[in-house]
Short mmCIF file of C-alpha atoms in Angstrom, two decimals:
data_model
loop_
_atom_site.label_atom_id
_atom_site.label_comp_id
_atom_site.label_asym_id
_atom_site.label_seq_id
_atom_site.Cartn_x
_atom_site.Cartn_y
_atom_site.Cartn_z
CA MET A 29 3.46 67.78 -45.40
CA LYS A 30 3.27 68.06 -41.54
CA ASN A 31 -0.58 66.96 -41.43
CA LEU A 32 0.64 63.80 -43.37
CA LYS A 33 3.42 63.01 -40.90
CA LYS A 34 1.06 63.17 -37.93
CA MET A 35 -1.55 61.20 -39.68
CA LEU A 36 1.33 58.41 -40.24
CA LEU A 37 2.44 58.55 -36.74
CA VAL A 38 -0.99 58.26 -35.26
CA ALA A 39 -1.83 55.07 -37.61
CA LEU A 40 1.57 53.40 -36.54
CA THR A 41 0.86 54.09 -32.92
CA LEU A 42 -2.73 52.45 -33.18
CA VAL A 43 -1.12 49.16 -35.02
CA PHE A 44 1.40 48.94 -32.60
CA SER A 45 -1.16 49.27 -29.51
CA PHE A 46 -3.58 46.66 -31.18
CA GLY A 47 -0.40 44.28 -31.59
CA LEU A 48 0.36 44.24 -27.97
CA ALA A 49 -3.40 43.86 -26.93
CA ALA A 50 -3.54 40.67 -29.21
CA CYS A 51 -0.31 38.98 -27.85
CA SER A 52 -1.16 39.90 -24.17
CA GLY A 53 -4.56 38.08 -24.80
CA SER A 54 -3.00 35.02 -26.49
CA SER A 55 -0.32 34.52 -23.75
CA SER A 56 -2.71 34.53 -21.05
CA THR A 57 -5.41 32.47 -22.04
CA GLN A 58 -5.53 28.65 -21.73
CA LYS A 59 -6.41 26.63 -24.85
CA SER A 60 -9.87 25.18 -24.73
CA GLY A 61 -10.22 21.59 -24.20
CA GLU A 62 -6.54 21.27 -22.31
CA THR A 63 -6.51 18.78 -19.41
CA SER A 64 -4.27 18.26 -16.46
CA GLU A 65 -2.42 15.05 -15.45
CA GLY A 66 -2.70 14.52 -11.92
CA SER A 67 -1.76 18.23 -12.29
CA GLY A 68 -2.07 20.49 -9.48
CA THR A 69 -3.81 23.13 -11.62
CA ASP A 70 -5.09 25.99 -10.25
CA ASN A 71 -8.23 25.76 -12.25
CA LYS A 72 -11.15 24.95 -9.41
CA ASP A 73 -14.15 26.32 -11.65
CA SER A 74 -17.23 24.46 -10.86
CA GLY A 75 -17.61 21.08 -12.41
CA ILE A 76 -15.79 18.04 -12.42
CA GLN A 77 -12.32 18.71 -13.75
CA GLU A 78 -10.75 17.19 -16.59
CA LEU A 79 -7.80 14.76 -15.02
CA THR A 80 -5.42 11.77 -15.80
CA ILE A 81 -4.79 9.91 -12.67
CA LYS A 82 -2.01 7.43 -12.29
CA ILE A 83 -2.08 4.36 -9.67
CA SER A 84 1.06 2.59 -9.45
CA HIS A 85 1.64 -0.58 -7.38
CA VAL A 86 4.33 -3.65 -7.33
CA VAL A 87 2.22 -6.77 -7.45
CA ALA A 88 0.71 -8.83 -9.95
CA GLU A 89 -2.74 -8.79 -11.47
CA ASN A 90 -4.59 -11.57 -9.69
CA THR A 91 -4.22 -9.99 -6.11
CA PRO A 92 -6.51 -7.73 -3.93
CA LYS A 93 -4.15 -4.75 -4.59
CA HIS A 94 -4.82 -4.68 -8.41
CA ILE A 95 -8.50 -6.06 -8.03
CA GLY A 96 -9.09 -2.56 -5.89
CA ALA A 97 -7.28 -0.55 -8.20
CA LEU A 98 -9.23 -1.63 -11.18
CA LYS A 99 -12.39 -0.85 -9.35
CA MET A 100 -11.20 2.49 -8.51
CA LYS A 101 -10.59 3.10 -12.35
CA GLU A 102 -14.20 1.89 -13.03
CA VAL A 103 -15.83 3.89 -10.51
CA ILE A 104 -13.80 7.29 -11.17
CA GLU A 105 -14.03 7.09 -14.87
CA ALA A 106 -17.98 6.24 -14.84
CA GLU A 107 -18.82 8.83 -12.07
CA SER A 108 -16.83 11.64 -14.14
CA GLY A 109 -18.57 10.74 -17.17
CA GLY A 110 -14.92 10.06 -18.75
CA LYS A 111 -13.52 13.38 -17.69
CA ILE A 112 -11.22 11.82 -15.42
CA LYS A 113 -8.79 9.07 -16.88
CA VAL A 114 -7.50 6.41 -14.63
CA GLN A 115 -4.15 4.50 -15.58
CA VAL A 116 -3.20 1.53 -13.18
CA TYR A 117 0.44 0.22 -13.62
CA PRO A 118 0.84 -3.14 -11.94
CA ASN A 119 4.01 -5.16 -11.17
CA SER A 120 6.56 -2.33 -10.57
CA SER A 121 6.05 -1.09 -14.51
CA LEU A 122 6.04 2.13 -13.60
CA PHE A 123 7.88 2.64 -10.19
CA GLY A 124 9.04 0.17 -7.86
CA ASP A 125 9.39 -0.30 -3.80
CA LYS A 126 12.55 1.69 -3.68
CA ASP A 127 11.38 4.90 -5.78
CA GLU A 128 7.45 5.03 -5.53
CA TYR A 129 7.21 7.20 -2.48
CA GLN A 130 9.53 9.72 -3.91
CA ASN A 131 7.69 9.95 -7.29
CA LEU A 132 4.21 10.22 -5.30
CA VAL A 133 5.73 13.22 -3.37
CA ALA A 134 6.78 14.90 -6.56
CA ASN A 135 3.30 14.14 -7.99
CA ASN A 136 4.73 11.89 -11.04
CA ILE A 137 2.09 9.14 -9.68
CA GLN A 138 -1.32 10.30 -7.92
CA PHE A 139 -1.80 7.03 -5.97
CA ILE A 140 0.65 4.36 -4.55
CA LEU A 141 -0.22 1.03 -2.64
CA PRO A 142 2.73 0.23 -0.55
CA ASP A 143 3.18 -2.79 2.00
CA MET A 144 3.14 -0.88 5.38
CA SER A 145 6.52 -2.42 6.14
CA LYS A 146 7.80 -0.09 3.56
CA LEU A 147 7.00 2.72 5.48
CA VAL A 148 8.31 2.35 8.92
CA GLY A 149 11.30 4.51 7.80
CA ASN A 150 8.54 7.47 7.85
CA ASP A 151 6.98 6.70 10.83
CA PRO A 152 7.18 3.81 13.43
CA GLY A 153 3.64 3.33 13.52
CA PHE A 154 3.70 1.35 10.44
CA ASN A 155 5.39 -1.46 12.39
CA ILE A 156 1.71 -2.25 13.49
CA PRO A 157 1.39 -5.32 11.13
CA ALA A 158 4.64 -6.79 12.34
CA MET A 159 3.50 -6.67 16.08
CA PRO A 160 3.27 -10.14 17.07
CA PHE A 161 -0.22 -11.59 17.42
CA LEU A 162 -1.71 -8.15 17.82
CA PHE A 163 -4.82 -8.53 15.76
CA GLU A 164 -7.05 -11.68 15.89
CA SER A 165 -8.70 -10.73 12.44
CA ASP A 166 -8.80 -8.80 9.28
CA GLU A 167 -11.90 -6.95 10.75
CA ALA A 168 -9.87 -5.99 13.94
CA ALA A 169 -7.10 -4.59 11.88
CA GLU A 170 -9.70 -2.61 9.57
CA ALA A 171 -11.15 -1.25 12.53
CA PHE A 172 -7.87 0.04 13.92
CA TRP A 173 -6.65 1.68 11.01
CA ASP A 174 -10.19 3.28 10.22
CA GLY A 175 -10.11 4.39 14.10
CA GLU A 176 -8.48 7.47 15.64
CA LYS A 177 -4.90 6.04 16.15
CA GLY A 178 -4.76 4.41 12.98
CA GLN A 179 -5.70 7.76 11.20
CA GLU A 180 -3.14 9.39 13.47
CA ILE A 181 -0.43 7.56 11.99
CA PHE A 182 -1.64 8.21 8.58
CA LYS A 183 -1.62 11.97 9.13
CA ARG A 184 2.04 11.84 10.32
CA LEU A 185 2.91 11.43 6.50
CA GLU A 186 1.34 14.58 5.83
CA LYS A 187 4.95 16.26 6.58
CA ASP A 188 6.11 14.71 3.44
CA GLY A 189 3.21 15.81 1.44
CA VAL A 190 1.35 12.51 1.54
CA LEU A 191 -2.18 11.55 2.50
CA GLY A 192 -3.35 8.36 3.57
CA SER A 193 -6.43 7.57 1.65
CA ALA A 194 -7.35 4.15 3.04
CA PHE A 195 -6.17 0.67 4.69
CA TRP A 196 -6.35 -2.42 2.17
CA PRO A 197 -5.75 -5.74 3.88
CA ASN A 198 -3.50 -8.45 2.38
CA GLY A 199 -4.00 -10.62 5.45
CA ALA A 200 -2.56 -12.63 8.42
CA LYS A 201 0.75 -14.29 7.65
CA HIS A 202 1.70 -17.97 8.17
CA MET A 203 4.78 -19.83 8.24
CA THR A 204 6.32 -22.37 5.92
CA ASN A 205 9.67 -24.35 6.18
CA ASN A 206 11.46 -27.35 4.85
CA LYS A 207 12.68 -28.66 7.98
CA LYS A 208 10.19 -29.63 10.59
CA PRO A 209 6.51 -29.18 11.83
CA ILE A 210 6.43 -26.01 14.19
CA SER A 211 4.21 -26.45 17.18
CA LYS A 212 6.05 -24.55 19.79
CA PRO A 213 8.90 -21.57 20.15
CA GLU A 214 11.89 -24.03 20.17
CA ASP A 215 11.03 -25.57 16.81
CA LEU A 216 12.53 -22.36 14.98
CA GLU A 217 15.78 -22.56 16.74
CA GLY A 218 18.68 -22.32 14.40
CA MET A 219 16.39 -21.84 11.28
CA LYS A 220 16.82 -19.21 8.56
CA ILE A 221 13.52 -17.19 7.78
CA ARG A 222 12.98 -14.91 4.96
CA THR A 223 11.01 -11.91 5.83
CA GLN A 224 9.93 -8.45 4.22
CA GLY A 225 12.63 -7.07 6.42
CA GLY A 226 12.80 -4.27 9.10
CA GLN A 227 14.22 -4.29 12.72
CA LEU A 228 11.02 -5.63 14.44
CA LEU A 229 10.89 -8.83 12.62
CA GLU A 230 14.65 -9.11 12.87
CA ALA A 231 14.10 -8.91 16.75
CA LEU A 232 10.96 -11.34 16.79
CA TYR A 233 12.96 -14.03 15.04
CA ALA A 234 15.96 -13.56 16.99
CA GLU A 235 13.76 -14.00 20.19
CA LEU A 236 12.91 -17.30 18.90
CA GLY A 237 16.45 -18.27 18.12
CA ALA A 238 16.02 -18.31 14.21
CA GLY A 239 17.83 -16.03 11.72
CA SER A 240 16.23 -13.86 9.27
CA THR A 241 16.85 -12.20 5.89
CA SER A 242 15.11 -10.07 3.34
CA ILE A 243 14.90 -11.61 -0.13
CA PRO A 244 13.31 -9.80 -3.06
CA PHE A 245 9.75 -11.69 -3.41
CA GLY A 246 10.36 -12.52 -6.97
CA GLU A 247 13.28 -14.46 -5.90
CA LEU A 248 11.92 -16.35 -3.05
CA TYR A 249 10.77 -19.70 -4.77
CA THR A 250 14.22 -20.22 -5.98
CA ALA A 251 15.59 -19.30 -2.33
CA LEU A 252 13.41 -21.86 -1.00
CA GLN A 253 14.11 -24.38 -3.37
CA GLN A 254 17.99 -24.28 -3.39
CA GLY A 255 17.70 -24.21 0.67
CA THR A 256 19.65 -20.53 0.79
CA VAL A 257 16.73 -19.81 3.59
CA ASP A 258 14.69 -22.62 5.29
CA GLY A 259 11.32 -20.94 5.50
CA GLN A 260 9.23 -17.93 4.92
CA GLU A 261 6.26 -16.01 6.35
CA ASN A 262 3.23 -15.19 4.29
CA THR A 263 -0.30 -14.83 3.37
CA PHE A 264 -2.16 -18.15 2.14
CA SER A 265 -2.72 -16.13 -1.14
CA ASN A 266 0.68 -15.35 -1.66
CA ILE A 267 2.01 -18.88 -0.55
CA GLU A 268 -0.36 -20.82 -2.95
CA SER A 269 -0.04 -18.41 -5.93
CA LYS A 270 3.60 -18.62 -5.94
CA LYS A 271 3.57 -22.22 -5.43
CA PHE A 272 5.67 -22.31 -2.37
CA ASP A 273 4.03 -25.58 -1.19
CA GLU A 274 5.96 -27.19 -3.81
CA VAL A 275 9.21 -26.68 -2.34
CA GLN A 276 8.08 -26.44 1.45
CA LYS A 277 7.41 -29.49 3.38
CA TYR A 278 5.48 -28.18 6.20
CA THR A 279 3.04 -24.99 6.81
CA THR A 280 2.08 -23.65 10.13
CA ILE A 281 -1.21 -21.88 10.47
CA MET A 282 -0.04 -18.97 12.71
CA GLY A 283 -1.37 -15.67 12.23
CA HIS A 284 1.48 -14.18 13.83
CA THR A 285 2.01 -11.09 11.84
CA ARG A 286 0.38 -9.49 8.72
CA VAL A 287 0.65 -7.90 5.31
CA ASP A 288 -1.37 -4.86 4.94
CA TYR A 289 -1.51 -1.98 2.70
CA ALA A 290 -1.79 1.75 2.67
CA LEU A 291 -3.52 3.41 -0.16
CA LEU A 292 -1.38 7.04 -0.58
CA THR A 293 -2.05 10.28 -2.59
CA ASN A 294 -0.34 13.56 -2.32
CA THR A 295 -1.26 16.85 -1.20
CA LYS A 296 -0.10 18.77 -4.47
CA PHE A 297 -2.59 16.34 -6.27
CA TRP A 298 -5.68 16.44 -3.66
CA ASP A 299 -5.55 20.44 -3.06
CA SER A 300 -5.98 20.90 -6.92
CA LEU A 301 -9.11 19.39 -6.85
CA ASN A 302 -12.35 21.25 -6.55
CA GLU A 303 -15.54 19.82 -4.36
CA GLU A 304 -17.16 18.23 -7.32
CA THR A 305 -14.05 16.22 -8.24
CA ILE A 306 -13.00 15.25 -5.02
CA ALA A 307 -16.41 13.51 -4.24
CA VAL A 308 -16.04 11.33 -7.48
CA VAL A 309 -12.57 10.36 -6.74
CA GLN A 310 -13.47 9.77 -2.91
CA LYS A 311 -16.22 7.57 -4.13
CA GLY A 312 -13.92 5.46 -6.14
CA ILE A 313 -11.66 5.16 -3.25
CA ASP A 314 -14.33 3.97 -0.86
CA GLU A 315 -15.96 1.35 -3.28
CA ALA A 316 -12.53 0.17 -4.34
CA THR A 317 -11.52 -0.20 -0.76
CA LYS A 318 -14.62 -2.55 -0.20
CA VAL A 319 -13.74 -4.72 -2.97
CA ALA A 320 -9.75 -4.80 -1.84
CA ILE A 321 -11.02 -6.00 1.74
CA GLU A 322 -13.70 -8.70 0.22
CA SER A 323 -11.39 -10.06 -2.18
CA ALA A 324 -8.41 -10.14 0.18
CA ALA A 325 -10.65 -12.45 2.43
CA LYS A 326 -11.98 -14.66 -0.54
CA LEU A 327 -8.34 -15.08 -2.20
CA ASN A 328 -6.93 -16.50 1.37
CA GLU A 329 -9.92 -18.70 2.07
CA ASP A 330 -9.67 -20.25 -1.45
CA ALA A 331 -5.71 -20.40 -1.28
CA LEU A 332 -5.89 -22.31 1.95
CA GLU A 333 -8.31 -24.84 0.40
CA LYS A 334 -6.12 -25.22 -2.57
CA LEU A 335 -3.13 -25.84 -0.49
CA LYS A 336 -5.00 -28.69 1.46
CA SER A 337 -6.27 -30.37 -1.79
CA ASN A 338 -3.00 -30.00 -3.32
CA GLY A 339 -1.51 -32.06 -0.48
CA LYS A 340 2.41 -30.99 -1.19
CA THR A 341 2.74 -29.47 2.11
CA GLU A 342 1.87 -30.87 5.48
CA ILE A 343 -0.53 -28.35 7.21
CA ASN A 344 -0.94 -27.83 10.93
CA GLU A 345 -2.84 -25.11 12.90
CA LEU A 346 -1.56 -23.81 16.32
CA THR A 347 -4.00 -24.34 19.14
CA ALA A 348 -4.64 -21.37 21.49
CA ASP A 349 -2.52 -22.85 24.05
CA GLN A 350 0.42 -23.10 21.50
CA ILE A 351 -0.08 -19.38 20.50
CA GLU A 352 -0.09 -18.48 24.11
CA ALA A 353 3.54 -20.00 24.27
CA PHE A 354 4.55 -18.35 21.41
CA LYS A 355 3.30 -15.05 22.82
CA LYS A 356 5.01 -15.36 26.06
CA VAL A 357 8.45 -15.83 24.50
CA LEU A 358 7.99 -12.91 22.42
CA GLU A 359 6.79 -10.56 25.24
CA PRO A 360 10.01 -8.63 25.58
CA VAL A 361 9.97 -7.85 21.80
CA TYR A 362 6.49 -6.94 22.25
CA LYS A 363 6.96 -4.51 25.20
CA GLU A 364 10.13 -2.95 23.58
CA TRP A 365 8.33 -2.21 20.28
CA ALA A 366 5.00 -1.03 21.83
CA GLU A 367 7.02 1.98 23.58
CA LYS A 368 8.72 2.56 20.11
CA ILE A 369 5.13 2.75 18.47
CA GLY A 370 3.37 4.33 21.19
CA THR A 371 1.82 2.66 24.11
CA ASP A 372 -1.58 4.55 23.39
CA ILE A 373 -1.56 3.49 20.02
CA ILE A 374 -0.96 -0.33 21.05
CA LYS A 375 -3.49 0.00 23.62
CA ASP A 376 -6.01 1.01 21.03
CA ALA A 377 -4.95 -1.82 18.64
CA GLU A 378 -5.44 -4.46 21.41
CA SER A 379 -9.01 -3.28 21.97
CA ARG A 380 -10.09 -4.16 18.52
#
C-alpha cells in the first residue's frame, strides 16, 4: 500500500512539472508570422523586419508632398520584397495639423510632413522659410537644410523624440490681392492679408502697414471671394490649383517668403529597426525626396503658365530694384528675427 502511494505521488509530481514547462514555453514564445505596426519591437534579428509604416499629411493628392509620399511607399515596399507595408493618408484623413506631431511622438504614426511654420513653437529655427527674401531659389533652401545649420535645427527636435529625416520644398510664395497692383511697399498699406500665421509673418506685414490674419486653407477661397481678406501669399501651384485667380484681380511675383516641409519620424520607431531595415527605409526617403523636389519645381512652373494663359489675374513681377525697396523697409524685422533664430544660422542661410 505504501509503495502504491509513493508511485502515485511520483506520477503526480511529474505531470505537474511537465504542465509548468509547457505553460512557460507557450507564454514566452512569439507566434510565427507576427508583424509589428511601426512597432518599436525589440526583435532586431538579421534580415528585413516585417512592418507596417504609416505616413500622414494634410494636403491633397495633386501636391509634391503626396507625390513624394507615394514614391516612398513604392520604393520601400519593393526593396523590402513586400515585408514592409506602407500606408499613405492624405487630406488630414488620419491626423491633422493640430494633432499629428503628438501622434508622431507617441508612434501612432511613423512619418509626417508638416509645414515648417507649424514647428516654430518647437524651435525658432523653423521660422527660416518666413524670413523675408532669405533664399533666391529652391536650390538655396535645399542646400541650407541639407547643410550643417539646417541639420542642427532638425536635431533640436530630438528632445521630443522626433527625428528630422529630410527637407521637402513647396516653393517661394507670391502675393495676390483684390485692390491694386503691388510694386512698392506702400501699396500694401491698409490691406488685410491672409498668412499661415506666426509672429514673424505678423511682424512682416505690420512693418508694411498691412494687417494679417490666419484663415484655414480650405476656407481661403470663400474668404477672398467675400472680401473677408484683401489678399494672400502662396506658391504658384497653390494659387492655381485652388483657383484663387478667379477671385483675385492682381498677382505679384515676389518670392518674399517660402512654404517648405519637414519629413519627420520618431526615435521609438527608428531605434526599433535593424541595419537592413534602416537601409531600405532610408532608400525610400532618399528617392522620395528627389521626386518631391522635382515635382515641386515642375508644378510651380506649370501653374504659373496656367495662370498666365487663364488671363483672369493681372500678373506683374517685381524688379531687382523693387525687391531692394521691400528689403530696406523690412530690415528691422529681419534683424530682430535673425537674433531670435540665431545670427550664425542666418549667416549660413545667406551664404547659400
